[in-house]
CSV table of C-alpha atoms and ligand atoms in Angstrom, one decimal:
chain,number,residue,atom,x,y,z
A,768,MET,CA,23.4,-53.8,-152.7
A,769,GLY,CA,22.0,-54.7,-149.4
A,770,LEU,CA,19.3,-53.6,-146.8
A,771,LEU,CA,20.1,-53.3,-143.2
A,772,ILE,CA,17.1,-54.4,-140.9
A,773,THR,CA,17.6,-53.6,-137.3
A,774,GLY,CA,15.4,-55.5,-135.2
A,775,GLY,CA,15.0,-58.3,-137.7
A,776,ALA,CA,14.6,-61.1,-135.4
A,777,GLY,CA,11.5,-59.6,-133.7
A,778,TYR,CA,7.9,-60.0,-134.4
A,779,ILE,CA,7.2,-57.4,-137.4
A,780,GLY,CA,10.9,-57.4,-138.6
A,781,SER,CA,11.0,-61.1,-139.0
A,782,HIS,CA,7.8,-61.1,-141.1
A,783,THR,CA,9.1,-58.2,-143.1
A,784,CYS,CA,12.4,-60.1,-143.7
A,785,VAL,CA,10.5,-63.0,-145.2
A,786,GLU,CA,8.7,-60.8,-147.4
A,787,LEU,CA,12.0,-59.1,-148.6
A,788,LEU,CA,13.9,-62.2,-149.2
A,789,ASN,CA,10.8,-63.7,-151.0
A,790,ALA,CA,11.0,-60.6,-153.3
A,791,GLY,CA,14.7,-61.1,-154.0
A,792,TYR,CA,16.2,-58.5,-151.7
A,793,HIS,CA,19.7,-59.0,-150.0
A,794,ILE,CA,19.2,-58.0,-146.5
A,795,VAL,CA,21.6,-58.0,-143.5
A,796,ILE,CA,19.9,-58.3,-139.9
A,797,VAL,CA,20.9,-56.6,-136.7
A,798,ASP,CA,19.5,-57.6,-133.5
A,799,ASN,CA,20.5,-57.9,-129.8
A,800,PHE,CA,17.7,-60.3,-128.9
A,801,SER,CA,16.6,-58.1,-125.9
A,802,ASN,CA,13.1,-59.2,-126.8
A,803,SER,CA,13.4,-62.1,-129.4
A,804,LYS,CA,15.1,-65.3,-129.9
A,805,PRO,CA,17.8,-66.5,-132.5
A,806,GLU,CA,15.1,-69.3,-133.5
A,807,SER,CA,13.4,-66.7,-135.3
A,808,LEU,CA,16.1,-66.4,-137.7
A,809,ASN,CA,16.4,-70.2,-138.5
A,810,ARG,CA,12.5,-70.0,-139.2
A,811,ILE,CA,13.0,-67.2,-141.5
A,812,ARG,CA,15.5,-69.3,-143.3
A,813,ARG,CA,13.3,-72.4,-143.3
A,814,ILE,CA,10.4,-70.3,-144.9
A,815,THR,CA,12.2,-68.7,-147.6
A,816,GLY,CA,15.1,-71.2,-148.3
A,817,LYS,CA,17.4,-68.1,-148.2
A,818,ASP,CA,20.2,-67.0,-146.3
A,819,PHE,CA,21.4,-63.5,-144.9
A,820,THR,CA,23.9,-62.1,-142.8
A,821,PHE,CA,23.2,-61.8,-139.1
A,822,TYR,CA,24.9,-59.5,-136.6
A,823,ASN,CA,24.3,-59.9,-132.8
A,824,VAL,CA,25.0,-56.1,-132.2
A,825,ASP,CA,23.2,-53.5,-129.9
A,826,LEU,CA,22.5,-50.2,-131.5
A,827,LEU,CA,23.9,-48.6,-128.3
A,828,ASP,CA,27.4,-50.3,-129.7
A,829,LYS,CA,28.3,-47.6,-132.3
A,830,ASP,CA,31.4,-49.2,-133.2
A,831,GLY,CA,29.7,-52.4,-133.7
A,832,LEU,CA,27.2,-50.7,-135.9
A,833,GLU,CA,30.1,-49.1,-137.7
A,834,SER,CA,31.7,-52.5,-138.6
A,835,ILE,CA,28.4,-53.8,-140.2
A,836,PHE,CA,28.3,-50.7,-142.6
A,837,TYR,CA,32.0,-51.3,-143.3
A,838,GLU,CA,31.8,-55.0,-144.1
A,839,ASN,CA,28.4,-54.6,-146.2
A,840,GLU,CA,27.3,-52.2,-149.0
A,841,ILE,CA,24.1,-51.0,-147.3
A,842,GLU,CA,21.8,-49.0,-149.6
A,843,ALA,CA,18.9,-48.4,-147.3
A,844,VAL,CA,17.8,-49.4,-143.5
A,845,MET,CA,14.6,-50.7,-142.1
A,846,HIS,CA,14.8,-49.6,-138.4
A,847,PHE,CA,12.4,-51.7,-136.2
A,848,ALA,CA,14.9,-52.2,-133.3
A,849,GLY,CA,13.2,-50.7,-130.2
A,850,LEU,CA,11.7,-51.4,-126.7
A,851,LYS,CA,7.8,-51.5,-127.3
A,852,SER,CA,6.1,-52.0,-123.8
A,853,VAL,CA,4.1,-49.0,-122.8
A,854,GLY,CA,3.6,-50.4,-119.2
A,855,GLU,CA,7.3,-50.9,-119.0
A,856,SER,CA,8.3,-47.6,-120.2
A,857,VAL,CA,6.2,-45.7,-117.6
A,858,ALA,CA,8.3,-47.8,-115.0
A,859,LEU,CA,11.7,-47.5,-116.9
A,860,PRO,CA,11.6,-44.5,-118.8
A,861,LEU,CA,15.4,-44.0,-119.0
A,862,ARG,CA,15.7,-47.3,-120.4
A,863,TYR,CA,13.2,-46.5,-123.3
A,864,TYR,CA,14.8,-43.2,-124.2
A,865,LEU,CA,18.3,-44.6,-123.9
A,866,ASN,CA,17.5,-47.5,-126.2
A,867,ASN,CA,15.0,-45.9,-128.7
A,868,ILE,CA,16.4,-42.7,-128.9
A,869,THR,CA,20.1,-43.0,-128.5
A,870,GLY,CA,19.9,-46.2,-130.7
A,871,THR,CA,18.3,-44.4,-133.5
A,872,LEU,CA,20.7,-41.3,-133.2
A,873,ASN,CA,23.8,-43.9,-133.4
A,874,LEU,CA,22.1,-45.5,-136.6
A,875,CYS,CA,21.7,-42.3,-138.0
A,876,GLU,CA,25.1,-41.0,-137.3
A,877,VAL,CA,26.6,-44.1,-138.9
A,878,MET,CA,24.3,-44.1,-142.1
A,879,LYS,CA,25.2,-40.4,-142.4
A,880,GLU,CA,29.1,-41.3,-142.2
A,881,HIS,CA,28.5,-43.9,-145.1
A,882,GLY,CA,26.2,-41.9,-147.0
A,883,VAL,CA,23.4,-43.9,-146.7
A,884,LYS,CA,20.1,-41.7,-146.4
A,885,GLN,CA,17.4,-43.8,-147.0
A,886,LEU,CA,15.2,-44.8,-143.9
A,887,VAL,CA,12.0,-46.8,-143.0
A,888,PHE,CA,11.2,-46.2,-139.6
A,889,SER,CA,8.8,-48.1,-137.3
A,890,SER,CA,6.6,-45.5,-135.8
A,891,SER,CA,3.2,-46.1,-134.1
A,892,ALA,CA,-0.4,-44.8,-133.9
A,893,THR,CA,0.5,-44.1,-130.3
A,894,VAL,CA,2.0,-40.8,-131.4
A,895,TYR,CA,-1.6,-39.5,-131.8
A,896,GLY,CA,-2.2,-40.0,-127.8
A,897,ASN,CA,-6.2,-39.8,-127.3
A,898,PRO,CA,-7.5,-38.5,-130.6
A,899,ASP,CA,-10.1,-36.0,-130.8
A,900,SER,CA,-12.0,-38.1,-133.5
A,901,VAL,CA,-11.8,-40.9,-135.8
A,902,PRO,CA,-10.6,-42.2,-138.4
A,903,ILE,CA,-7.1,-40.7,-137.7
A,904,ASP,CA,-5.3,-39.2,-140.5
A,905,GLU,CA,-1.4,-38.0,-140.5
A,906,GLY,CA,-2.4,-34.5,-140.1
A,907,PHE,CA,-3.9,-35.0,-136.8
A,908,THR,CA,-1.8,-33.2,-133.8
A,909,LEU,CA,0.6,-35.6,-132.0
A,910,GLY,CA,0.5,-36.2,-128.3
A,911,ALA,CA,1.8,-39.4,-127.0
A,912,THR,CA,0.8,-40.1,-123.7
A,913,ASN,CA,3.7,-42.4,-122.3
A,914,PRO,CA,7.5,-42.5,-122.5
A,915,TYR,CA,7.4,-45.2,-125.0
A,916,GLY,CA,5.0,-43.1,-127.2
A,917,ARG,CA,7.1,-40.2,-126.7
A,918,THR,CA,10.4,-41.9,-128.0
A,919,LYS,CA,8.5,-42.6,-131.0
A,920,GLN,CA,7.2,-39.1,-131.4
A,921,MET,CA,10.8,-37.7,-130.5
A,922,ILE,CA,12.3,-39.8,-133.1
A,923,GLU,CA,9.8,-38.7,-135.8
A,924,GLU,CA,11.0,-34.9,-135.0
A,925,ILE,CA,14.5,-36.0,-135.1
A,926,LEU,CA,13.9,-37.6,-138.5
A,927,SER,CA,12.2,-34.5,-139.8
A,928,ASP,CA,15.2,-32.2,-138.5
A,929,LEU,CA,17.7,-34.6,-140.2
A,930,PHE,CA,15.8,-34.3,-143.6
A,931,HIS,CA,15.6,-30.5,-143.3
A,932,SER,CA,19.2,-30.0,-142.5
A,933,ASP,CA,20.2,-32.2,-145.4
A,934,ASN,CA,17.4,-32.8,-148.3
A,935,GLU,CA,19.3,-35.8,-149.6
A,936,TRP,CA,17.4,-38.0,-146.8
A,937,SER,CA,14.7,-39.9,-147.9
A,938,ILE,CA,12.5,-41.1,-144.7
A,939,ALA,CA,9.2,-42.9,-144.4
A,940,LEU,CA,7.6,-42.7,-140.8
A,941,LEU,CA,5.4,-45.8,-140.7
A,942,ARG,CA,2.5,-45.3,-138.2
A,943,TYR,CA,1.5,-48.8,-137.4
A,944,PHE,CA,-2.0,-49.4,-135.8
A,945,ASN,CA,-2.3,-52.7,-134.3
A,946,PRO,CA,-0.4,-55.5,-135.8
A,947,ILE,CA,-1.6,-59.1,-135.1
A,948,GLY,CA,-1.6,-62.4,-137.1
A,949,ALA,CA,1.3,-64.5,-138.2
A,950,HIS,CA,3.0,-66.1,-141.2
A,951,LYS,CA,0.7,-68.7,-143.0
A,952,SER,CA,3.4,-71.1,-142.5
A,953,GLY,CA,2.8,-71.1,-138.6
A,954,LEU,CA,6.6,-71.0,-138.3
A,955,ILE,CA,7.0,-67.4,-137.2
A,956,GLY,CA,4.7,-65.1,-135.0
A,957,GLU,CA,4.5,-62.9,-132.1
A,958,ASP,CA,6.2,-64.4,-128.9
A,959,PRO,CA,5.8,-62.0,-125.9
A,960,ASN,CA,8.0,-62.5,-123.0
A,961,GLY,CA,6.2,-63.3,-119.7
A,962,ILE,CA,2.4,-62.2,-119.5
A,963,PRO,CA,1.2,-60.4,-122.6
A,964,ASN,CA,0.0,-56.9,-122.5
A,965,ASN,CA,-1.5,-56.8,-125.9
A,966,LEU,CA,-4.9,-58.5,-126.4
A,967,MET,CA,-4.2,-60.7,-129.1
A,968,PRO,CA,-1.5,-62.8,-127.8
A,969,PHE,CA,-3.4,-62.8,-124.3
A,970,ILE,CA,-6.7,-64.2,-126.2
A,971,SER,CA,-4.6,-66.7,-128.0
A,972,GLN,CA,-2.9,-67.7,-124.8
A,973,VAL,CA,-6.2,-68.3,-123.2
A,974,ALA,CA,-7.4,-70.2,-126.1
A,975,VAL,CA,-4.2,-72.6,-125.9
A,976,GLY,CA,-4.7,-73.1,-122.1
A,977,LYS,CA,-1.7,-71.3,-121.0
A,978,ARG,CA,-3.9,-68.7,-119.2
A,979,TYR,CA,-7.1,-68.8,-117.3
A,980,GLU,CA,-9.2,-66.0,-118.4
A,981,LEU,CA,-9.0,-62.6,-120.1
A,982,ASN,CA,-9.4,-59.3,-118.5
A,983,VAL,CA,-11.7,-56.9,-120.7
A,984,PHE,CA,-10.5,-53.7,-119.9
A,985,GLY,CA,-13.6,-51.5,-119.7
A,986,ASP,CA,-17.1,-51.6,-121.2
A,987,ASN,CA,-18.2,-47.9,-120.9
A,988,TYR,CA,-16.6,-46.6,-123.9
A,989,PRO,CA,-18.6,-44.9,-126.7
A,990,SER,CA,-18.3,-48.3,-128.9
A,991,ARG,CA,-21.0,-50.6,-130.1
A,992,ASP,CA,-20.8,-52.9,-127.0
A,993,GLY,CA,-18.8,-50.4,-124.6
A,994,THR,CA,-15.3,-52.1,-125.0
A,995,GLY,CA,-12.2,-50.7,-126.6
A,996,VAL,CA,-11.9,-50.4,-130.4
A,997,ARG,CA,-8.7,-50.8,-132.2
A,998,ASP,CA,-7.7,-51.1,-136.1
A,999,TYR,CA,-6.2,-54.5,-136.1
A,1000,ILE,CA,-3.7,-55.0,-139.2
A,1001,HIS,CA,-2.3,-58.5,-140.4
A,1002,VAL,CA,1.4,-58.3,-139.9
A,1003,VAL,CA,1.9,-59.8,-143.5
A,1004,ASP,CA,0.2,-56.7,-144.9
A,1005,LEU,CA,2.2,-54.4,-142.8
A,1006,ALA,CA,5.4,-56.2,-143.9
A,1007,ILE,CA,4.3,-55.8,-147.3
A,1008,GLY,CA,3.6,-52.0,-146.4
A,1009,HIS,CA,7.4,-51.7,-145.7
A,1010,ILE,CA,8.3,-52.8,-149.0
A,1011,LYS,CA,6.2,-50.2,-150.6
A,1012,ALA,CA,7.7,-47.5,-148.4
A,1013,LEU,CA,11.0,-48.6,-149.4
A,1014,LYS,CA,10.6,-48.4,-153.0
A,1015,LYS,CA,9.2,-44.7,-152.2
A,1016,VAL,CA,12.3,-43.7,-150.2
A,1017,LEU,CA,14.6,-45.3,-152.8
A,1018,GLU,CA,12.8,-43.2,-155.5
A,1019,THR,CA,12.3,-40.0,-153.9
A,1020,LYS,CA,13.9,-37.6,-151.4
A,1021,GLY,CA,11.6,-36.2,-148.3
A,1022,VAL,CA,10.2,-37.2,-145.1
A,1023,ASP,CA,6.6,-38.7,-144.6
A,1024,ALA,CA,4.4,-40.0,-142.1
A,1025,TYR,CA,2.1,-42.8,-143.3
A,1026,ASN,CA,-0.8,-44.7,-141.3
A,1027,LEU,CA,-0.6,-48.4,-141.8
A,1028,GLY,CA,-3.9,-49.6,-140.8
A,1029,THR,CA,-7.2,-51.1,-142.3
A,1030,GLY,CA,-9.3,-48.2,-141.4
A,1031,ILE,CA,-11.9,-50.6,-139.5
A,1032,GLY,CA,-12.1,-51.0,-135.8
A,1033,TYR,CA,-13.0,-54.0,-133.8
A,1034,SER,CA,-14.1,-54.0,-130.2
A,1035,VAL,CA,-12.5,-56.3,-127.6
A,1036,LEU,CA,-15.7,-58.4,-127.3
A,1037,GLU,CA,-15.7,-58.7,-131.4
A,1038,MET,CA,-12.3,-59.8,-131.4
A,1039,ILE,CA,-13.0,-62.6,-128.8
A,1040,LYS,CA,-16.1,-63.7,-130.9
A,1041,ASN,CA,-13.8,-63.9,-134.0
A,1042,PHE,CA,-11.2,-65.7,-132.3
A,1043,GLU,CA,-13.7,-68.5,-130.6
A,1044,LYS,CA,-14.9,-68.8,-134.1
A,1045,VAL,CA,-12.1,-69.8,-136.0
A,1046,SER,CA,-10.3,-71.5,-132.9
A,1047,GLY,CA,-13.3,-73.4,-131.8
A,1048,ARG,CA,-12.2,-72.8,-128.1
A,1049,LYS,CA,-14.2,-70.9,-125.6
A,1050,ILE,CA,-12.3,-67.8,-124.1
A,1051,PRO,CA,-13.4,-67.1,-120.7
A,1052,CYS,CA,-13.5,-63.4,-119.8
A,1053,LYS,CA,-14.6,-60.8,-117.3
A,1054,ILE,CA,-15.2,-57.0,-117.6
A,1055,VAL,CA,-12.7,-55.1,-115.3
A,1056,ASP,CA,-11.9,-51.6,-114.8
A,1057,PRO,CA,-10.4,-49.7,-117.8
A,1058,ARG,CA,-6.6,-49.8,-118.3
A,1059,PRO,CA,-5.0,-46.6,-117.1
A,1060,GLY,CA,-3.9,-44.6,-120.1
A,1061,ASP,CA,-6.2,-46.7,-122.5
A,1062,ILE,CA,-7.9,-44.7,-125.3
A,1063,GLY,CA,-11.6,-45.7,-126.2
A,1064,ILE,CA,-11.7,-45.8,-130.1
A,1065,CYS,CA,-8.7,-45.8,-132.4
A,1066,TYR,CA,-8.5,-46.5,-136.3
A,1067,ALA,CA,-6.8,-45.1,-139.3
A,1068,ASN,CA,-7.5,-43.3,-142.3
A,1069,PRO,CA,-5.1,-45.3,-144.3
A,1070,VAL,CA,-5.9,-43.4,-147.3
A,1071,LYS,CA,-2.5,-41.6,-147.9
A,1072,ALA,CA,-0.6,-45.0,-148.0
A,1073,LYS,CA,-2.9,-45.9,-150.6
A,1074,GLU,CA,-2.3,-43.0,-152.7
A,1075,GLU,CA,1.3,-42.3,-152.4
A,1076,LEU,CA,2.7,-45.9,-151.6
A,1077,GLY,CA,0.1,-47.9,-153.6
A,1078,TRP,CA,-0.4,-50.0,-150.5
A,1079,ILE,CA,-3.8,-51.3,-148.8
A,1080,ALA,CA,-4.4,-53.9,-146.2
A,1081,TYR,CA,-6.0,-57.1,-147.9
A,1082,ARG,CA,-6.4,-59.5,-145.0
A,1083,GLY,CA,-9.4,-59.6,-142.9
A,1084,ILE,CA,-10.2,-60.1,-139.3
A,1085,GLU,CA,-11.0,-64.0,-139.8
A,1086,GLU,CA,-7.6,-64.5,-141.7
A,1087,MET,CA,-5.7,-62.6,-138.9
A,1088,CYS,CA,-7.5,-64.8,-136.1
A,1089,GLU,CA,-6.7,-67.9,-138.1
A,1090,ASP,CA,-3.0,-67.3,-138.3
A,1091,THR,CA,-2.7,-66.0,-135.0
A,1092,TRP,CA,-4.2,-69.4,-134.0
A,1093,ARG,CA,-2.1,-71.3,-136.3
A,1094,TRP,CA,1.2,-70.0,-134.8
A,1095,GLN,CA,-0.1,-70.4,-131.4
A,1096,ILE,CA,-1.2,-74.1,-131.6
A,1097,ASN,CA,2.1,-75.0,-133.4
A,1098,ASN,CA,4.2,-73.1,-130.9
A,1099,PRO,CA,2.4,-73.1,-127.5
A,1100,ASN,CA,5.7,-71.9,-125.9
A,1101,GLY,CA,6.6,-69.6,-128.5
A,1102,TYR,CA,10.1,-70.1,-129.9
A,1103,GLU,CA,11.1,-72.1,-126.6
A,1104,GLU,CA,9.8,-75.5,-128.0
A,1105,HIS,CA,11.1,-77.3,-125.1
A,1106,ALA,CA,9.9,-75.2,-122.4
A,1107,ASN,CA,7.7,-77.1,-120.0
A,1108,LEU,CA,5.1,-74.5,-118.7
A,1109,THR,CA,1.7,-74.4,-117.4
A,1110,ILE,CA,-0.6,-71.8,-116.0
A,1111,THR,CA,-2.6,-71.5,-112.7
A,1112,ASN,CA,-5.8,-69.7,-112.4
A,1113,ASN,CA,-3.8,-66.7,-111.1
A,1114,ASN,CA,-2.2,-66.3,-114.6
A,1115,ILE,CA,1.1,-67.2,-113.0
A,1116,ILE,CA,3.3,-69.4,-115.1
A,1117,GLN,CA,4.7,-72.6,-113.3
A,1118,GLU,CA,7.2,-75.1,-114.5
A,1119,VAL,CA,6.1,-78.8,-114.5
B,471,NAD,P1,9.8,-56.8,-131.2
B,471,NAD,O1,10.2,-56.4,-129.6
B,471,NAD,O2,9.3,-58.0,-131.2
B,471,NAD,O3,10.9,-56.7,-132.1
B,471,NAD,C1,12.1,-55.6,-131.9
B,471,NAD,C2,13.3,-56.1,-131.9
B,471,NAD,O4,14.3,-55.1,-131.8
B,471,NAD,C3,13.5,-57.2,-131.3
B,471,NAD,O5,14.0,-58.3,-131.8
B,471,NAD,C4,14.7,-56.8,-130.1
B,471,NAD,O6,15.4,-57.8,-129.7
B,471,NAD,C5,15.4,-55.8,-131.0
B,471,NAD,N1,16.0,-54.7,-130.3
B,471,NAD,C6,15.5,-53.9,-129.5
B,471,NAD,N2,16.4,-52.9,-129.0
B,471,NAD,C7,17.4,-52.9,-129.6
B,471,NAD,C8,18.9,-52.4,-129.8
B,471,NAD,N3,19.2,-51.5,-128.8
B,471,NAD,N4,19.7,-53.1,-130.7
B,471,NAD,C9,19.4,-54.2,-131.3
B,471,NAD,N5,18.4,-54.5,-131.5
B,471,NAD,C10,17.3,-54.3,-130.4
B,471,NAD,O7,8.7,-55.7,-131.6
B,471,NAD,P2,7.7,-55.6,-132.9
B,471,NAD,O8,6.4,-55.9,-132.2
B,471,NAD,O9,8.4,-56.3,-134.0
B,471,NAD,O10,8.1,-53.9,-133.1
B,471,NAD,C11,9.0,-53.6,-134.1
B,471,NAD,C12,8.9,-51.9,-134.1
B,471,NAD,O11,7.5,-51.6,-134.5
B,471,NAD,C13,9.2,-51.4,-132.7
B,471,NAD,O12,10.1,-50.2,-132.9
B,471,NAD,C14,8.0,-51.1,-132.1
B,471,NAD,O13,8.0,-50.1,-131.1
B,471,NAD,C15,7.3,-50.6,-133.5
B,471,NAD,N6,5.7,-50.9,-133.3
B,471,NAD,C16,5.1,-52.0,-132.9
B,471,NAD,C17,3.8,-52.1,-132.6
B,471,NAD,C18,3.2,-53.4,-132.0
B,471,NAD,O14,2.1,-53.5,-131.7
B,471,NAD,N7,3.8,-54.8,-132.3
B,471,NAD,C19,3.1,-51.1,-133.0
B,471,NAD,C20,3.5,-50.0,-133.2
B,471,NAD,C21,4.8,-49.8,-133.5
B,472,UFG,N1,-7.4,-55.2,-123.8
B,472,UFG,C1,-8.0,-55.9,-122.9
B,472,UFG,N2,-7.5,-56.8,-122.4
B,472,UFG,C2,-6.1,-57.3,-122.4
B,472,UFG,C3,-5.4,-56.6,-123.1
B,472,UFG,C4,-6.0,-55.4,-123.9
B,472,UFG,O1,-9.2,-55.7,-122.9
B,472,UFG,O2,-5.6,-58.3,-121.8
B,472,UFG,C5,-7.9,-54.1,-124.7
B,472,UFG,C6,-7.3,-52.8,-124.5
B,472,UFG,O3,-8.1,-52.2,-123.5
B,472,UFG,C7,-7.5,-52.1,-125.8
B,472,UFG,C8,-7.3,-53.4,-126.8
B,472,UFG,O4,-7.8,-54.4,-126.1
B,472,UFG,O5,-8.9,-51.5,-125.8
B,472,UFG,C9,-6.2,-53.3,-127.5
B,472,UFG,O6,-5.0,-53.3,-126.6
B,472,UFG,P1,-3.6,-53.8,-127.0
B,472,UFG,O7,-2.8,-53.6,-125.6
B,472,UFG,O8,-3.7,-54.7,-127.6
B,472,UFG,O9,-3.2,-52.5,-127.9
B,472,UFG,P2,-3.2,-50.8,-127.6
B,472,UFG,O10,-4.0,-50.3,-128.8
B,472,UFG,O11,-3.4,-50.5,-126.1
B,472,UFG,O12,-1.8,-50.6,-127.9
B,472,UFG,C10,-0.7,-51.2,-128.9
B,472,UFG,C11,0.6,-51.4,-128.6
B,472,UFG,C12,1.1,-49.8,-128.5
B,472,UFG,C13,1.0,-49.3,-129.8
B,472,UFG,C14,-0.4,-49.1,-130.4
B,472,UFG,C15,-0.8,-48.4,-131.7
B,472,UFG,O13,0.7,-51.8,-127.2
B,472,UFG,O14,2.6,-50.1,-128.2
B,472,UFG,O15,-1.1,-50.6,-130.2
B,472,UFG,O16,0.0,-49.2,-132.6
B,472,UFG,F1,1.4,-48.0,-129.8
């Protein structure tokens, strides 16, 4: 029996594949490399010393998906594949709705045709929109504020409807907070295309000399130092959370949402300090206007995942920064080892 991992070449998927292979699961990965590189699959093999079947198939290609289910005995699916950039989703909403929603509908239809009804889905804390209070628990009203977030919220609703139409389904909706960090080997990590949107890859690219300085988006939020607060979670803790959720969906029926976070919030300035400490590098930064659409303070109440999945995040902020730094320093150009790039003081990448 095998597990199908959609988006397994990506950041969170690759770390989860390592944990699954190390735990003895037989996996099949599908990815179209729209936001990842084939090299990440080689690295998964290198870390684990194990092999797996890979399909370069787009979830929009339903026939391609069907052949995966014909050729493999799939017992359950972990569904990471999706586009994830908030800003891009505002500019290209149709691309996001098509890729994320139609991709998921195709996947569920093929699963249903093959009698596979166990699913772990990558949702996001973004479904909560701007919460009235923190910590955020799963019962909070949902209200995503951008097309990307709405794809996640809509998919959650679709999957709930699916369970209500057929109680044989078992679905875990995992609402990730802010995944950062990398595998201890320094062989896999987050490899964003172009200029990173997210804080941690930006900080680490400044530290390694690829970017000139960090813009801190706003210092007037109601936090300790006025900068935005998030619940950063080590990607390996997140990966382990998927294995716990998988066990739950294999043992029970139902549809349930779980926050995967630490329950602790750190501000942007605190993240910079932590990163400077572990890397020994100065992170030049300047305060600029808040990023449109950003929320001030966001952290999880992770108690439901602890009680129902037996999962807790163990890795602290220092380890998250150390592991991010190891990945960054070992792979300054991500998986493109031989790329010869440098950065000007306007954050423009130039080939040298
Ligand atoms: P990622 O972009 O690194 O990985 C997603 C993978 O899916 C990529 O390898 C991409 O090539 C693949 N993919 C996308 N569309 C596809 C399609 N139509 N067919 C086949 N493959 C496709 O992203 P990630 O950070 O690993 O995130 C994984 C999931 O978790 C995503 O669904 C994302 O929305 C969600 N999530 C991520 C974060 C975060 O901050 N990283 C936070 C909350 C939720
Ligand atoms: N920030 C900066 N400068 C930057 C980037 C970010 O100051 O260059 C600040 C933001 O304003 C925010 C914090 O750093 O206060 C974290 O920002 P990220 O962009 O890293 O993360 P977000 O919480 O905004 O969003 C991320 C993902 C979403 C996901 C959400 C919850 O981008 O897709 O986490 O999981 F939905």
